[in-house]
CSV table of C-alpha atoms (C1' of nucleotides) in Angstrom, one decimal:
chain,number,residue,atom,x,y,z
A,1,UNK,CA,10.9,11.6,-64.0
A,2,UNK,CA,12.7,12.8,-66.9
A,3,UNK,CA,13.0,16.3,-68.2
A,4,UNK,CA,13.2,18.0,-71.9
A,5,UNK,CA,12.8,21.1,-74.0
A,6,UNK,CA,9.6,21.9,-76.0
A,7,UNK,CA,8.9,20.1,-79.3
A,8,UNK,CA,6.7,21.6,-81.9
A,9,UNK,CA,3.9,19.3,-81.1
A,10,UNK,CA,4.0,20.3,-77.3
A,11,UNK,CA,4.0,24.1,-79.1
A,12,UNK,CA,1.0,23.2,-80.9
A,13,UNK,CA,-0.9,21.7,-77.9
A,14,UNK,CA,0.3,25.0,-76.4
A,15,UNK,CA,-0.9,27.5,-78.7
A,16,UNK,CA,-4.3,25.7,-78.7
A,17,UNK,CA,-5.1,25.6,-75.6
A,18,UNK,CA,-7.9,27.7,-74.0
A,19,UNK,CA,-5.2,29.9,-71.7
A,20,UNK,CA,-3.0,30.7,-74.5
A,21,UNK,CA,-5.2,30.8,-77.5
A,22,UNK,CA,-6.4,33.9,-76.6
A,23,UNK,CA,-2.7,35.7,-75.9
A,24,UNK,CA,-0.9,38.0,-78.2
A,25,UNK,CA,2.2,35.5,-79.6
A,26,UNK,CA,4.5,37.9,-78.2
A,27,UNK,CA,3.3,37.5,-74.6
A,28,UNK,CA,3.1,33.4,-75.0
A,29,UNK,CA,6.5,33.4,-76.3
A,30,UNK,CA,7.6,35.4,-73.3
A,31,UNK,CA,6.1,32.8,-71.1
A,32,UNK,CA,7.1,29.7,-72.9
A,33,UNK,CA,10.7,30.8,-73.5
A,34,UNK,CA,12.1,28.8,-70.3
A,35,UNK,CA,9.5,26.1,-69.6
A,36,UNK,CA,11.2,22.8,-69.3
A,37,UNK,CA,9.1,19.7,-70.0
A,38,UNK,CA,8.9,16.9,-67.7
A,39,UNK,CA,7.5,13.2,-68.2
A,40,UNK,CA,5.7,10.8,-65.7
A,41,UNK,CA,4.4,7.6,-65.2
A,42,UNK,CA,0.9,6.8,-64.4
A,43,UNK,CA,0.6,7.5,-60.4
A,44,UNK,CA,3.4,9.5,-60.3
A,45,UNK,CA,3.1,12.4,-57.3
A,46,UNK,CA,3.7,15.7,-58.4
A,47,UNK,CA,3.5,17.7,-55.4
A,48,UNK,CA,1.8,17.5,-52.0
A,49,UNK,CA,-0.5,19.6,-50.0
A,50,UNK,CA,1.2,22.4,-48.4
A,51,UNK,CA,4.1,21.7,-50.4
A,52,UNK,CA,6.0,25.1,-51.8
A,53,UNK,CA,5.2,24.9,-55.0
A,54,UNK,CA,7.1,27.4,-57.7
A,55,UNK,CA,5.6,26.2,-60.8
A,56,UNK,CA,2.5,26.1,-63.1
A,57,UNK,CA,1.8,23.1,-64.7
A,58,UNK,CA,0.3,22.5,-68.3
A,59,UNK,CA,-0.9,19.2,-69.5
A,60,UNK,CA,0.6,18.4,-72.8
A,61,UNK,CA,-0.5,14.9,-72.9
A,62,UNK,CA,-2.0,12.4,-70.1
A,63,UNK,CA,-4.3,13.4,-67.0
A,64,UNK,CA,-3.3,14.9,-63.6
A,65,UNK,CA,-5.6,14.3,-60.6
A,66,UNK,CA,-5.9,17.2,-57.8
A,67,UNK,CA,-7.1,15.6,-54.5
A,68,UNK,CA,-7.1,16.0,-51.0
A,69,UNK,CA,-6.3,13.7,-47.9
A,70,UNK,CA,-9.0,13.0,-45.1
A,71,UNK,CA,-7.1,11.8,-41.6
A,72,UNK,CA,-7.8,8.6,-42.1
A,73,UNK,CA,-6.1,8.1,-45.4
A,74,UNK,CA,-9.1,8.6,-47.7
A,75,UNK,CA,-8.9,10.7,-50.6
A,76,UNK,CA,-11.4,13.2,-52.3
A,77,UNK,CA,-10.9,14.0,-55.9
A,78,UNK,CA,-11.0,18.3,-56.3
A,79,UNK,CA,-10.5,18.2,-60.3
A,80,UNK,CA,-9.1,16.3,-63.0
A,81,UNK,CA,-7.3,18.1,-65.7
A,82,UNK,CA,-6.7,16.2,-69.2
A,83,UNK,CA,-4.5,17.4,-72.2
A,84,UNK,CA,-4.8,21.4,-72.9
A,85,UNK,CA,-5.3,22.5,-69.1
A,86,UNK,CA,-3.4,24.5,-67.0
A,87,UNK,CA,-3.1,23.9,-63.1
A,88,UNK,CA,-1.3,24.8,-59.8
A,89,UNK,CA,-1.9,28.8,-60.7
A,90,UNK,CA,-3.6,29.0,-57.2
A,91,UNK,CA,-0.6,28.3,-55.5
A,92,UNK,CA,1.6,31.5,-57.2
A,93,UNK,CA,-1.3,33.7,-54.9
A,94,UNK,CA,-1.2,32.0,-51.8
A,95,UNK,CA,2.1,32.1,-50.9
A,96,UNK,CA,3.5,29.4,-53.2
A,97,UNK,CA,2.2,26.7,-51.4
A,98,UNK,CA,-0.1,23.9,-52.6
A,99,UNK,CA,-3.3,23.8,-51.9
A,100,UNK,CA,-3.7,20.1,-53.0
A,101,UNK,CA,-2.2,17.2,-53.8
A,102,UNK,CA,-1.5,16.1,-57.4
A,103,UNK,CA,-0.9,13.2,-59.1
A,104,UNK,CA,-0.7,11.4,-62.4
A,105,UNK,CA,-3.4,9.1,-63.8
A,106,UNK,CA,-1.7,8.3,-67.1
A,107,UNK,CA,1.5,8.7,-68.3
A,108,UNK,CA,1.8,12.2,-68.5
A,109,UNK,CA,4.0,14.9,-70.3
A,110,UNK,CA,3.7,18.5,-68.6
A,111,UNK,CA,5.1,21.9,-69.3
A,112,UNK,CA,6.6,23.7,-66.3
A,113,UNK,CA,6.1,27.6,-66.0
A,114,UNK,CA,8.1,29.3,-63.6
A,115,UNK,CA,5.5,31.1,-61.3
A,116,UNK,CA,7.4,34.0,-60.0
A,117,UNK,CA,8.3,34.4,-63.7
A,118,UNK,CA,4.5,34.3,-64.9
A,119,UNK,CA,3.4,36.7,-62.1
A,120,UNK,CA,6.1,39.1,-63.3
A,121,UNK,CA,4.7,39.0,-66.6
A,122,UNK,CA,1.2,39.3,-65.3
A,123,UNK,CA,2.3,42.4,-63.9
A,124,UNK,CA,3.7,43.9,-67.3
A,125,UNK,CA,1.0,42.4,-69.8
A,126,UNK,CA,-2.8,43.0,-69.1
A,127,UNK,CA,-3.7,40.3,-71.4
A,128,UNK,CA,-1.6,37.6,-69.2
A,129,UNK,CA,-3.3,38.8,-66.2
A,130,UNK,CA,-6.5,38.8,-67.3
A,131,UNK,CA,-6.0,35.2,-69.2
A,132,UNK,CA,-4.9,34.3,-65.4
A,133,UNK,CA,-8.0,36.1,-63.9
A,134,UNK,CA,-10.4,33.8,-66.5
A,135,UNK,CA,-8.5,30.8,-65.5
A,136,UNK,CA,-8.8,31.6,-61.7
A,137,UNK,CA,-12.5,31.9,-62.3
A,138,UNK,CA,-13.1,28.8,-64.5
A,139,UNK,CA,-11.4,26.7,-61.6
A,140,UNK,CA,-13.2,28.5,-59.1
A,141,UNK,CA,-16.5,28.0,-60.7
A,142,UNK,CA,-15.6,24.0,-61.7
A,143,UNK,CA,-15.2,23.6,-57.9
A,144,UNK,CA,-18.3,25.5,-57.4
A,145,UNK,CA,-20.3,23.5,-59.8
A,146,UNK,CA,-19.3,20.1,-58.0
A,147,UNK,CA,-20.1,21.2,-54.8
A,148,UNK,CA,-23.2,22.3,-56.0
A,149,UNK,CA,-24.0,18.8,-57.8
A,150,UNK,CA,-22.9,17.0,-54.9
A,151,UNK,CA,-25.2,18.8,-52.4
A,152,UNK,CA,-28.2,18.6,-54.7
A,153,UNK,CA,-27.8,15.4,-57.3
A,154,UNK,CA,-28.1,11.9,-56.6
A,155,UNK,CA,-25.5,9.1,-58.2
A,156,UNK,CA,-27.4,8.9,-61.0
A,157,UNK,CA,-28.3,12.5,-61.5
A,158,UNK,CA,-24.8,13.6,-61.4
A,159,UNK,CA,-23.8,11.1,-63.9
A,160,UNK,CA,-26.6,12.1,-66.1
A,161,UNK,CA,-25.3,15.6,-66.0
A,162,UNK,CA,-21.8,14.5,-66.7
A,163,UNK,CA,-23.0,13.1,-69.9
A,164,UNK,CA,-25.3,15.6,-71.1
A,165,UNK,CA,-22.4,17.8,-70.4
A,166,UNK,CA,-20.4,15.7,-73.1
A,167,UNK,CA,-23.5,15.7,-75.8
A,168,UNK,CA,-23.9,18.5,-78.0
A,169,UNK,CA,-27.3,20.4,-77.6
A,170,UNK,CA,-30.2,19.7,-79.5
A,171,UNK,CA,-29.2,15.9,-80.6
A,172,UNK,CA,-31.3,13.1,-79.2
A,173,UNK,CA,-29.0,10.3,-80.5
A,174,UNK,CA,-25.2,10.8,-79.4
A,175,UNK,CA,-22.4,8.8,-78.3
A,176,UNK,CA,-18.9,9.5,-77.4
A,177,UNK,CA,-16.2,7.7,-75.5
A,178,UNK,CA,-14.9,8.4,-71.8
A,179,UNK,CA,-11.7,10.1,-72.0
A,180,UNK,CA,-10.5,8.1,-68.9
A,181,UNK,CA,-11.5,4.8,-66.9
A,182,UNK,CA,-14.8,4.6,-64.6
A,183,UNK,CA,-12.5,4.6,-62.0
A,184,UNK,CA,-11.4,8.1,-62.4
A,185,UNK,CA,-14.9,9.1,-63.5
A,186,UNK,CA,-16.3,7.6,-60.2
A,187,UNK,CA,-13.5,9.8,-58.4
A,188,UNK,CA,-14.5,12.8,-60.2
A,189,UNK,CA,-17.8,13.2,-59.6
A,190,UNK,CA,-17.2,11.7,-55.7
A,191,UNK,CA,-18.5,8.7,-56.0
A,192,UNK,CA,-17.4,4.6,-55.4
A,193,UNK,CA,-16.8,3.2,-58.5
A,194,UNK,CA,-19.6,0.6,-57.4
A,195,UNK,CA,-21.6,3.6,-57.2
A,196,UNK,CA,-21.1,4.5,-60.5
A,197,UNK,CA,-21.3,1.3,-61.8
A,198,UNK,CA,-25.0,1.0,-59.9
A,199,UNK,CA,-26.1,4.4,-61.6
A,200,UNK,CA,-24.9,3.5,-65.5
A,201,UNK,CA,-27.2,0.3,-64.9
A,202,UNK,CA,-30.4,3.1,-63.1
A,203,UNK,CA,-29.7,5.0,-66.3
A,204,UNK,CA,-30.0,2.2,-68.6
A,205,UNK,CA,-33.7,2.8,-68.0
A,206,UNK,CA,-33.6,6.4,-69.7
A,207,UNK,CA,-32.0,5.1,-72.7
A,208,UNK,CA,-28.4,5.1,-71.7
A,209,UNK,CA,-26.1,2.4,-73.2
A,210,UNK,CA,-22.5,1.3,-71.7
A,211,UNK,CA,-20.1,-0.9,-73.7
A,212,UNK,CA,-16.7,-0.7,-72.2
A,213,UNK,CA,-15.6,3.2,-72.4
A,214,UNK,CA,-18.4,3.7,-75.1
A,215,UNK,CA,-21.6,5.6,-73.8
A,216,UNK,CA,-24.5,5.9,-76.1
A,217,UNK,CA,-27.6,8.2,-75.2
A,218,UNK,CA,-30.9,7.3,-77.0
A,219,UNK,CA,-33.2,10.0,-75.4
A,220,UNK,CA,-31.6,13.3,-74.3
A,221,UNK,CA,-35.2,14.7,-73.1
A,222,UNK,CA,-35.4,11.5,-70.7
A,223,UNK,CA,-32.0,11.9,-69.4
A,224,UNK,CA,-32.7,16.0,-68.7
A,225,UNK,CA,-35.6,14.4,-67.0
A,226,UNK,CA,-34.0,12.4,-64.5
B,1,UNK,CA,-33.9,49.0,-51.4
B,2,UNK,CA,-32.7,52.2,-51.0
B,3,UNK,CA,-29.4,53.4,-52.3
B,4,UNK,CA,-27.2,55.9,-50.6
B,5,UNK,CA,-23.6,57.1,-50.8
B,6,UNK,CA,-20.6,56.2,-48.4
B,7,UNK,CA,-20.4,57.5,-45.1
B,8,UNK,CA,-16.9,57.8,-43.2
B,9,UNK,CA,-18.0,54.7,-41.4
B,10,UNK,CA,-18.8,52.5,-44.2
B,11,UNK,CA,-15.1,53.7,-45.7
B,12,UNK,CA,-13.5,52.4,-42.6
B,13,UNK,CA,-15.1,49.1,-43.4
B,14,UNK,CA,-13.8,49.0,-46.8
B,15,UNK,CA,-10.6,50.4,-45.8
B,16,UNK,CA,-10.1,47.5,-43.1
B,17,UNK,CA,-11.1,44.9,-45.3
B,18,UNK,CA,-8.8,41.9,-46.6
B,19,UNK,CA,-9.2,43.2,-50.2
B,20,UNK,CA,-8.8,46.9,-49.5
B,21,UNK,CA,-6.4,46.7,-46.7
B,22,UNK,CA,-3.0,46.0,-49.0
B,23,UNK,CA,-4.0,48.4,-52.0
B,24,UNK,CA,-2.5,51.9,-52.1
B,25,UNK,CA,-4.7,54.9,-51.0
B,26,UNK,CA,-4.8,56.2,-54.9
B,27,UNK,CA,-6.1,52.9,-56.2
B,28,UNK,CA,-8.6,52.5,-53.4
B,29,UNK,CA,-10.2,55.9,-53.9
B,30,UNK,CA,-10.0,55.3,-57.8
B,31,UNK,CA,-12.1,52.2,-57.2
B,32,UNK,CA,-14.4,54.0,-55.0
B,33,UNK,CA,-14.9,57.1,-56.4
B,34,UNK,CA,-18.4,56.1,-57.5
B,35,UNK,CA,-19.6,53.2,-55.8
B,36,UNK,CA,-23.0,53.2,-54.8
B,37,UNK,CA,-24.5,52.0,-51.1
B,38,UNK,CA,-27.9,49.6,-51.1
B,39,UNK,CA,-29.6,48.6,-48.0
B,40,UNK,CA,-31.6,45.3,-48.3
B,41,UNK,CA,-33.6,43.7,-45.9
B,42,UNK,CA,-33.6,40.2,-45.2
B,43,UNK,CA,-34.0,37.5,-47.9
B,44,UNK,CA,-33.9,40.2,-50.5
B,45,UNK,CA,-32.8,38.4,-53.4
B,46,UNK,CA,-29.6,40.3,-55.1
B,47,UNK,CA,-29.4,38.6,-57.9
B,48,UNK,CA,-30.1,35.1,-60.1
B,49,UNK,CA,-27.9,32.6,-61.4
B,50,UNK,CA,-27.1,33.3,-64.9
B,51,UNK,CA,-28.6,36.7,-64.9
B,52,UNK,CA,-26.4,39.8,-66.1
B,53,UNK,CA,-24.4,41.1,-63.3
B,54,UNK,CA,-22.4,44.4,-63.9
B,55,UNK,CA,-21.6,45.0,-60.2
B,56,UNK,CA,-19.2,43.5,-58.0
B,57,UNK,CA,-20.6,43.6,-54.3
B,58,UNK,CA,-19.0,44.6,-51.2
B,59,UNK,CA,-20.7,43.7,-47.9
B,60,UNK,CA,-20.5,46.8,-45.4
B,61,UNK,CA,-23.0,45.1,-42.7
B,62,UNK,CA,-25.3,42.5,-42.7
B,63,UNK,CA,-24.6,38.6,-44.5
B,64,UNK,CA,-25.3,37.3,-48.0
B,65,UNK,CA,-25.7,33.7,-49.3
B,66,UNK,CA,-24.5,32.4,-52.4
B,67,UNK,CA,-26.4,29.5,-53.3
B,68,UNK,CA,-27.6,27.2,-56.7
B,69,UNK,CA,-31.1,25.9,-57.3
B,70,UNK,CA,-32.0,22.3,-58.0
B,71,UNK,CA,-34.4,21.3,-60.4
B,72,UNK,CA,-36.7,20.3,-57.6
B,73,UNK,CA,-36.2,23.8,-55.9
B,74,UNK,CA,-33.8,22.4,-53.3
B,75,UNK,CA,-31.4,25.0,-52.6
B,76,UNK,CA,-27.6,24.4,-52.0
B,77,UNK,CA,-25.3,26.9,-50.3
B,78,UNK,CA,-22.0,28.3,-52.2
B,79,UNK,CA,-20.6,30.2,-49.8
B,80,UNK,CA,-21.9,32.6,-47.1
B,81,UNK,CA,-19.9,36.2,-46.8
B,82,UNK,CA,-20.0,38.3,-43.9
B,83,UNK,CA,-19.2,42.1,-43.4
B,84,UNK,CA,-15.6,42.6,-45.1
B,85,UNK,CA,-16.1,40.4,-47.8
B,86,UNK,CA,-16.1,41.1,-51.7
B,87,UNK,CA,-18.0,38.9,-53.9
B,88,UNK,CA,-19.8,38.4,-57.3
B,89,UNK,CA,-16.4,39.1,-58.8
B,90,UNK,CA,-16.0,35.8,-60.8
B,91,UNK,CA,-19.2,37.1,-63.1
B,92,UNK,CA,-16.7,39.7,-64.4
B,93,UNK,CA,-14.4,37.4,-65.9
B,94,UNK,CA,-17.1,35.2,-67.2
B,95,UNK,CA,-19.2,36.8,-69.5
B,96,UNK,CA,-20.6,39.3,-66.6
B,97,UNK,CA,-23.3,36.2,-65.9
B,98,UNK,CA,-23.9,35.6,-62.3
B,99,UNK,CA,-22.7,31.9,-61.4
B,100,UNK,CA,-24.9,31.4,-58.4
B,101,UNK,CA,-28.1,33.1,-56.9
B,102,UNK,CA,-27.2,35.7,-53.9
B,103,UNK,CA,-29.5,36.5,-51.4
B,104,UNK,CA,-29.5,38.3,-48.0
B,105,UNK,CA,-29.7,36.4,-44.7
B,106,UNK,CA,-30.0,39.6,-42.7
B,107,UNK,CA,-30.7,43.2,-43.3
B,108,UNK,CA,-27.8,44.0,-45.0
B,109,UNK,CA,-25.8,47.4,-46.6
B,110,UNK,CA,-23.8,46.5,-49.7
B,111,UNK,CA,-21.7,48.6,-51.7
B,112,UNK,CA,-21.4,48.6,-55.8
B,113,UNK,CA,-18.6,48.4,-57.7
B,114,UNK,CA,-19.0,48.7,-61.3
B,115,UNK,CA,-17.3,45.9,-62.5
B,116,UNK,CA,-16.5,47.1,-65.8
B,117,UNK,CA,-14.7,50.2,-64.4
B,118,UNK,CA,-12.9,47.7,-62.1
B,119,UNK,CA,-11.6,45.8,-64.8
B,120,UNK,CA,-10.2,48.5,-66.3
B,121,UNK,CA,-8.6,49.8,-63.7
B,122,UNK,CA,-7.2,46.4,-63.0
B,123,UNK,CA,-5.7,46.6,-66.2
B,124,UNK,CA,-3.8,49.8,-65.7
B,125,UNK,CA,-3.1,49.1,-61.8
B,126,UNK,CA,-1.1,45.6,-61.0
B,127,UNK,CA,-1.9,46.2,-57.3
B,128,UNK,CA,-5.7,45.8,-58.2
B,129,UNK,CA,-5.0,42.9,-60.5
B,130,UNK,CA,-2.9,41.2,-57.9
B,131,UNK,CA,-5.4,41.8,-55.3
B,132,UNK,CA,-8.2,40.5,-57.4
B,133,UNK,CA,-6.1,37.4,-58.2
B,134,UNK,CA,-5.8,36.8,-54.5
B,135,UNK,CA,-9.5,37.3,-54.2
B,136,UNK,CA,-10.3,34.7,-56.6
B,137,UNK,CA,-7.7,32.1,-55.5
B,138,UNK,CA,-9.1,32.5,-52.1
B,139,UNK,CA,-12.9,32.0,-53.1
B,140,UNK,CA,-11.7,29.0,-55.4
B,141,UNK,CA,-9.8,27.6,-52.0
B,142,UNK,CA,-13.2,28.1,-50.1
B,143,UNK,CA,-15.1,26.0,-52.6
B,144,UNK,CA,-12.5,23.8,-52.8
B,145,UNK,CA,-11.9,23.1,-49.1
B,146,UNK,CA,-16.2,22.7,-49.0
B,147,UNK,CA,-16.1,20.0,-51.5
B,148,UNK,CA,-13.2,18.2,-49.9
B,149,UNK,CA,-14.7,18.6,-46.7
B,150,UNK,CA,-18.4,17.3,-47.5
B,151,UNK,CA,-16.3,14.3,-49.3
B,152,UNK,CA,-14.2,13.3,-46.5
B,153,UNK,CA,-15.8,14.4,-43.2
B,154,UNK,CA,-19.2,12.9,-41.6
B,155,UNK,CA,-21.4,16.0,-40.2
B,156,UNK,CA,-20.0,15.9,-36.7
B,157,UNK,CA,-16.4,15.9,-38.0
B,158,UNK,CA,-17.5,19.0,-40.2
B,159,UNK,CA,-18.7,20.9,-37.4
B,160,UNK,CA,-15.7,20.2,-35.1
B,161,UNK,CA,-13.8,21.7,-38.3
B,162,UNK,CA,-15.8,24.7,-38.1
B,163,UNK,CA,-15.3,25.3,-34.6
B,164,UNK,CA,-11.5,24.5,-34.8
B,165,UNK,CA,-11.0,27.2,-37.9
B,166,UNK,CA,-12.6,29.6,-35.1
B,167,UNK,CA,-10.3,29.1,-32.6
B,168,UNK,CA,-6.7,30.2,-32.1
B,169,UNK,CA,-4.3,27.5,-31.9
B,170,UNK,CA,-2.5,26.1,-28.7
B,171,UNK,CA,-5.4,27.2,-26.2
B,172,UNK,CA,-7.1,24.0,-25.0
B,173,UNK,CA,-9.9,26.5,-23.4
B,174,UNK,CA,-11.8,28.4,-25.8
B,175,UNK,CA,-15.1,29.9,-26.4
B,176,UNK,CA,-17.0,32.2,-29.7
B,177,UNK,CA,-20.1,33.2,-30.6
B,178,UNK,CA,-21.6,32.0,-33.7
B,179,UNK,CA,-22.0,35.2,-36.4
B,180,UNK,CA,-25.1,33.7,-37.5
B,181,UNK,CA,-28.0,31.6,-36.8
B,182,UNK,CA,-27.5,27.9,-36.5
B,183,UNK,CA,-29.7,27.6,-39.8
B,184,UNK,CA,-27.4,29.2,-41.6
B,185,UNK,CA,-24.3,27.1,-40.3
B,186,UNK,CA,-26.1,24.3,-41.4
B,187,UNK,CA,-26.5,25.3,-44.7
B,188,UNK,CA,-23.0,26.3,-45.1
B,189,UNK,CA,-21.8,23.2,-43.9
B,190,UNK,CA,-24.3,21.6,-46.2
B,191,UNK,CA,-26.1,19.9,-43.6
B,192,UNK,CA,-30.3,20.1,-42.7
B,193,UNK,CA,-30.4,22.1,-39.8
B,194,UNK,CA,-31.9,18.7,-37.7
B,195,UNK,CA,-28.2,17.3,-38.6
B,196,UNK,CA,-26.3,20.2,-37.3
B,197,UNK,CA,-28.2,20.1,-33.9
B,198,UNK,CA,-27.2,16.2,-33.8
B,199,UNK,CA,-23.6,16.7,-34.5
B,200,UNK,CA,-23.4,19.4,-31.6
B,201,UNK,CA,-24.9,16.9,-29.5
B,202,UNK,CA,-22.3,14.2,-30.6
B,203,UNK,CA,-19.7,16.9,-29.8
B,204,UNK,CA,-20.6,17.7,-26.4
B,205,UNK,CA,-19.0,14.3,-25.7
B,206,UNK,CA,-15.7,15.9,-26.8
B,207,UNK,CA,-16.0,18.6,-24.7
B,208,UNK,CA,-18.1,21.1,-26.9
B,209,UNK,CA,-20.8,23.0,-24.8
B,210,UNK,CA,-23.5,25.0,-26.8
B,211,UNK,CA,-25.8,27.6,-25.3
B,212,UNK,CA,-27.7,29.8,-27.8
B,213,UNK,CA,-25.3,30.9,-30.2
B,214,UNK,CA,-22.1,30.6,-27.7
B,215,UNK,CA,-20.0,27.8,-28.3
B,216,UNK,CA,-17.7,26.4,-25.4
B,217,UNK,CA,-14.8,24.3,-26.0
B,218,UNK,CA,-13.0,22.6,-23.3
B,219,UNK,CA,-10.6,20.0,-24.9
B,220,UNK,CA,-9.3,21.0,-28.2
B,221,UNK,CA,-7.1,17.9,-28.6
B,222,UNK,CA,-10.3,15.7,-28.3
B,223,UNK,CA,-11.8,18.0,-31.0
B,224,UNK,CA,-9.1,17.6,-33.6
B,225,UNK,CA,-8.9,13.7,-33.0
B,226,UNK,CA,-12.3,13.6,-33.5
C,1,DG,C1',-45.9,39.4,-19.0
C,2,DA,C1',-48.9,36.9,-22.3
C,3,DT,C1',-48.9,35.7,-26.6
C,4,DT,C1',-47.0,34.6,-31.3
C,5,DT,C1',-43.8,33.5,-34.2
C,6,DT,C1',-39.7,31.4,-35.5
C,7,DA,C1',-35.5,29.1,-34.4
C,8,DT,C1',-33.7,24.6,-32.5
C,9,DT,C1',-34.0,20.0,-30.8
C,10,DT,C1',-35.6,15.4,-30.0
C,11,DG,C1',-38.0,11.0,-32.2
C,12,DA,C1',-38.9,7.7,-35.9
C,13,DT,C1',-38.6,6.1,-40.3
C,14,DC,C1',-36.2,5.8,-44.7
C,15,DG,C1',-33.4,5.5,-48.8
C,16,DA,C1',-28.9,6.9,-50.9
C,17,DG,C1',-24.6,5.5,-51.0
C,18,DG,C1',-20.6,3.3,-48.7
C,19,DT,C1',-17.6,-1.0,-47.8
C,20,DC,C1',-16.7,-5.7,-48.2
C,21,DA,C1',-16.7,-9.9,-50.6
C,22,DA,C1',-17.4,-12.5,-54.7
C,23,DA,C1',-18.5,-12.9,-59.5
C,24,DC,C1',-17.4,-11.3,-63.9
C,25,DC,C1',-15.3,-9.5,-68.2
C,26,DG,C1',-12.1,-8.2,-71.3
C,27,DC,C1',-7.3,-8.2,-72.2
C,28,DC,C1',-2.5,-10.1,-72.5
C,29,DT,C1',0.7,-13.4,-71.8
C,30,DT,C1',2.0,-17.9,-72.1
D,1,DA,C1',-6.5,-22.9,-75.1
D,2,DA,C1',-5.4,-21.7,-70.3
D,3,DG,C1',-4.1,-18.9,-67.1
D,4,DG,C1',-3.6,-14.6,-65.2
D,5,DC,C1',-4.4,-9.6,-64.5
D,6,DG,C1',-6.5,-5.1,-63.5
D,7,DG,C1',-10.8,-3.0,-64.3
D,8,DT,C1',-16.1,-3.4,-63.6
D,9,DT,C1',-20.3,-5.3,-62.0
D,10,DT,C1',-23.2,-7.4,-58.6
D,11,DG,C1',-24.9,-8.7,-54.3
D,12,DA,C1',-25.4,-8.1,-49.1
D,13,DC,C1',-25.0,-5.3,-45.3
D,14,DC,C1',-24.7,-1.1,-42.8
D,15,DT,C1',-24.1,3.8,-41.5
D,16,DC,C1',-25.1,8.6,-42.1
D,17,DG,C1',-28.0,12.0,-42.8
D,18,DA,C1',-32.3,13.6,-45.0
D,19,DT,C1',-37.0,14.1,-44.1
D,20,DC,C1',-41.6,14.5,-41.4
D,21,DA,C1',-43.8,14.9,-37.2
D,22,DA,C1',-44.0,16.7,-32.8
D,23,DA,C1',-42.0,19.0,-28.8
D,24,DT,C1',-39.4,22.4,-26.8
D,25,DA,C1',-36.9,26.7,-26.5
D,26,DA,C1',-36.2,31.7,-27.5
D,27,DA,C1',-37.5,35.9,-29.7
D,28,DA,C1',-40.5,39.2,-31.1
D,29,DT,C1',-45.0,41.5,-30.3
D,30,DC,C1',-48.2,43.2,-28.1
DNA sequence: GATTTTATTTGATCGAGGTCAAACCGCCTT
DNA sequence: AAGGCGGTTTGACCTCGATCAAATAAAATC
């Protein structure tokens, strides 16, 4: 892991992100004043469940996975964060202890924000507090969505739901490229890779074509009904 | 549903709750200034997924269930809130729309806090903002815990984990009473009632006795190993 | 206490998805 | 072109937990 400072491209990613875009520039500058950038190889462990954590992380590029470990060593993904996402924020309000393990999935660059400082800024700046609360809500909802999908949907239905989530409404014919390996998608959906593969082939009958990482949809309605 | 004002017992429940206990009295009073109390029969629907929601709810007594609906009408519990818990707060930061359905499980009394006002108070009072953020984190973590348990543990293991969560550490022998019907516990753990029943009988071999709502543990270690 | 009604348990069956092993494929290297 | 490698797919098998039906227990009502 090497550490650097923010360059102008990094700044652009930060400013365009969901968290920072609504903040006044002064607030953003105050937060970013002393951030450090770190680069990581794929599969680098960022922190472990329960460890002290005094940073919040922003993904400048790459991909990070949050997961928990079972007694037997099996892993369950909690969330996957692509470029532009902020994570690790909940430790800030829960005794500065990580609530899960974090690992890079690809070569990744992260901006590290001092959590003590961010918390202090949030106290002084209602806009920051508000942005944080929105972030927390979105993350809570991601987990709730996942939980509900796990409990209500079969594997092919979860995959259909994921595809539809990446397809603008009102369009029947659509194609897009997976932003990561199928491997990772399987983990995110709580499936074994084999099950994901079988789910895709089940969806073929509903007009879904898979070529490598490219997914093609020929009949949105059929997918929605699935 | 009848509506009333806060009585002194209600106030005691509020003041002793996790959310309010750390707040300065002035802040608490500001929040509680114009709350309304509503009483509900069991199975009363409080709000539906996606509906406009301009209150945050505090459970004065009884039990409330948050759940999502599948296309086929099946229900998946997201959370269960007993007396002393605050819920519905995430709608406040996500466009005032409920992120799930809510229903009472028993006869229940709720205090309704105007969410616009609470949000305004949070802007002015860092302590309130902080308490809200902690609440959001706890709720996010509840969902993440659930998700991880669903993905990593079998039914008996989830039940064991629930029991252990209600048993002080360092004690081998312990007994407690379920705070709700087995029915409800099954939903909370993402199980069919039959599966919960079978899980209990599987745990009998590890020193767990179930008599009605009373659970007895004779060997904490055995449970932890399970 | 007798009788309904509701909650829980038990039995039997079935399907979804995990696991292991092997085949396959694209991609990179040599 | 041949080989090697990692990711993906397919096949075979098996376990867990859902579901349906029936039996039992517990609570509520009369």
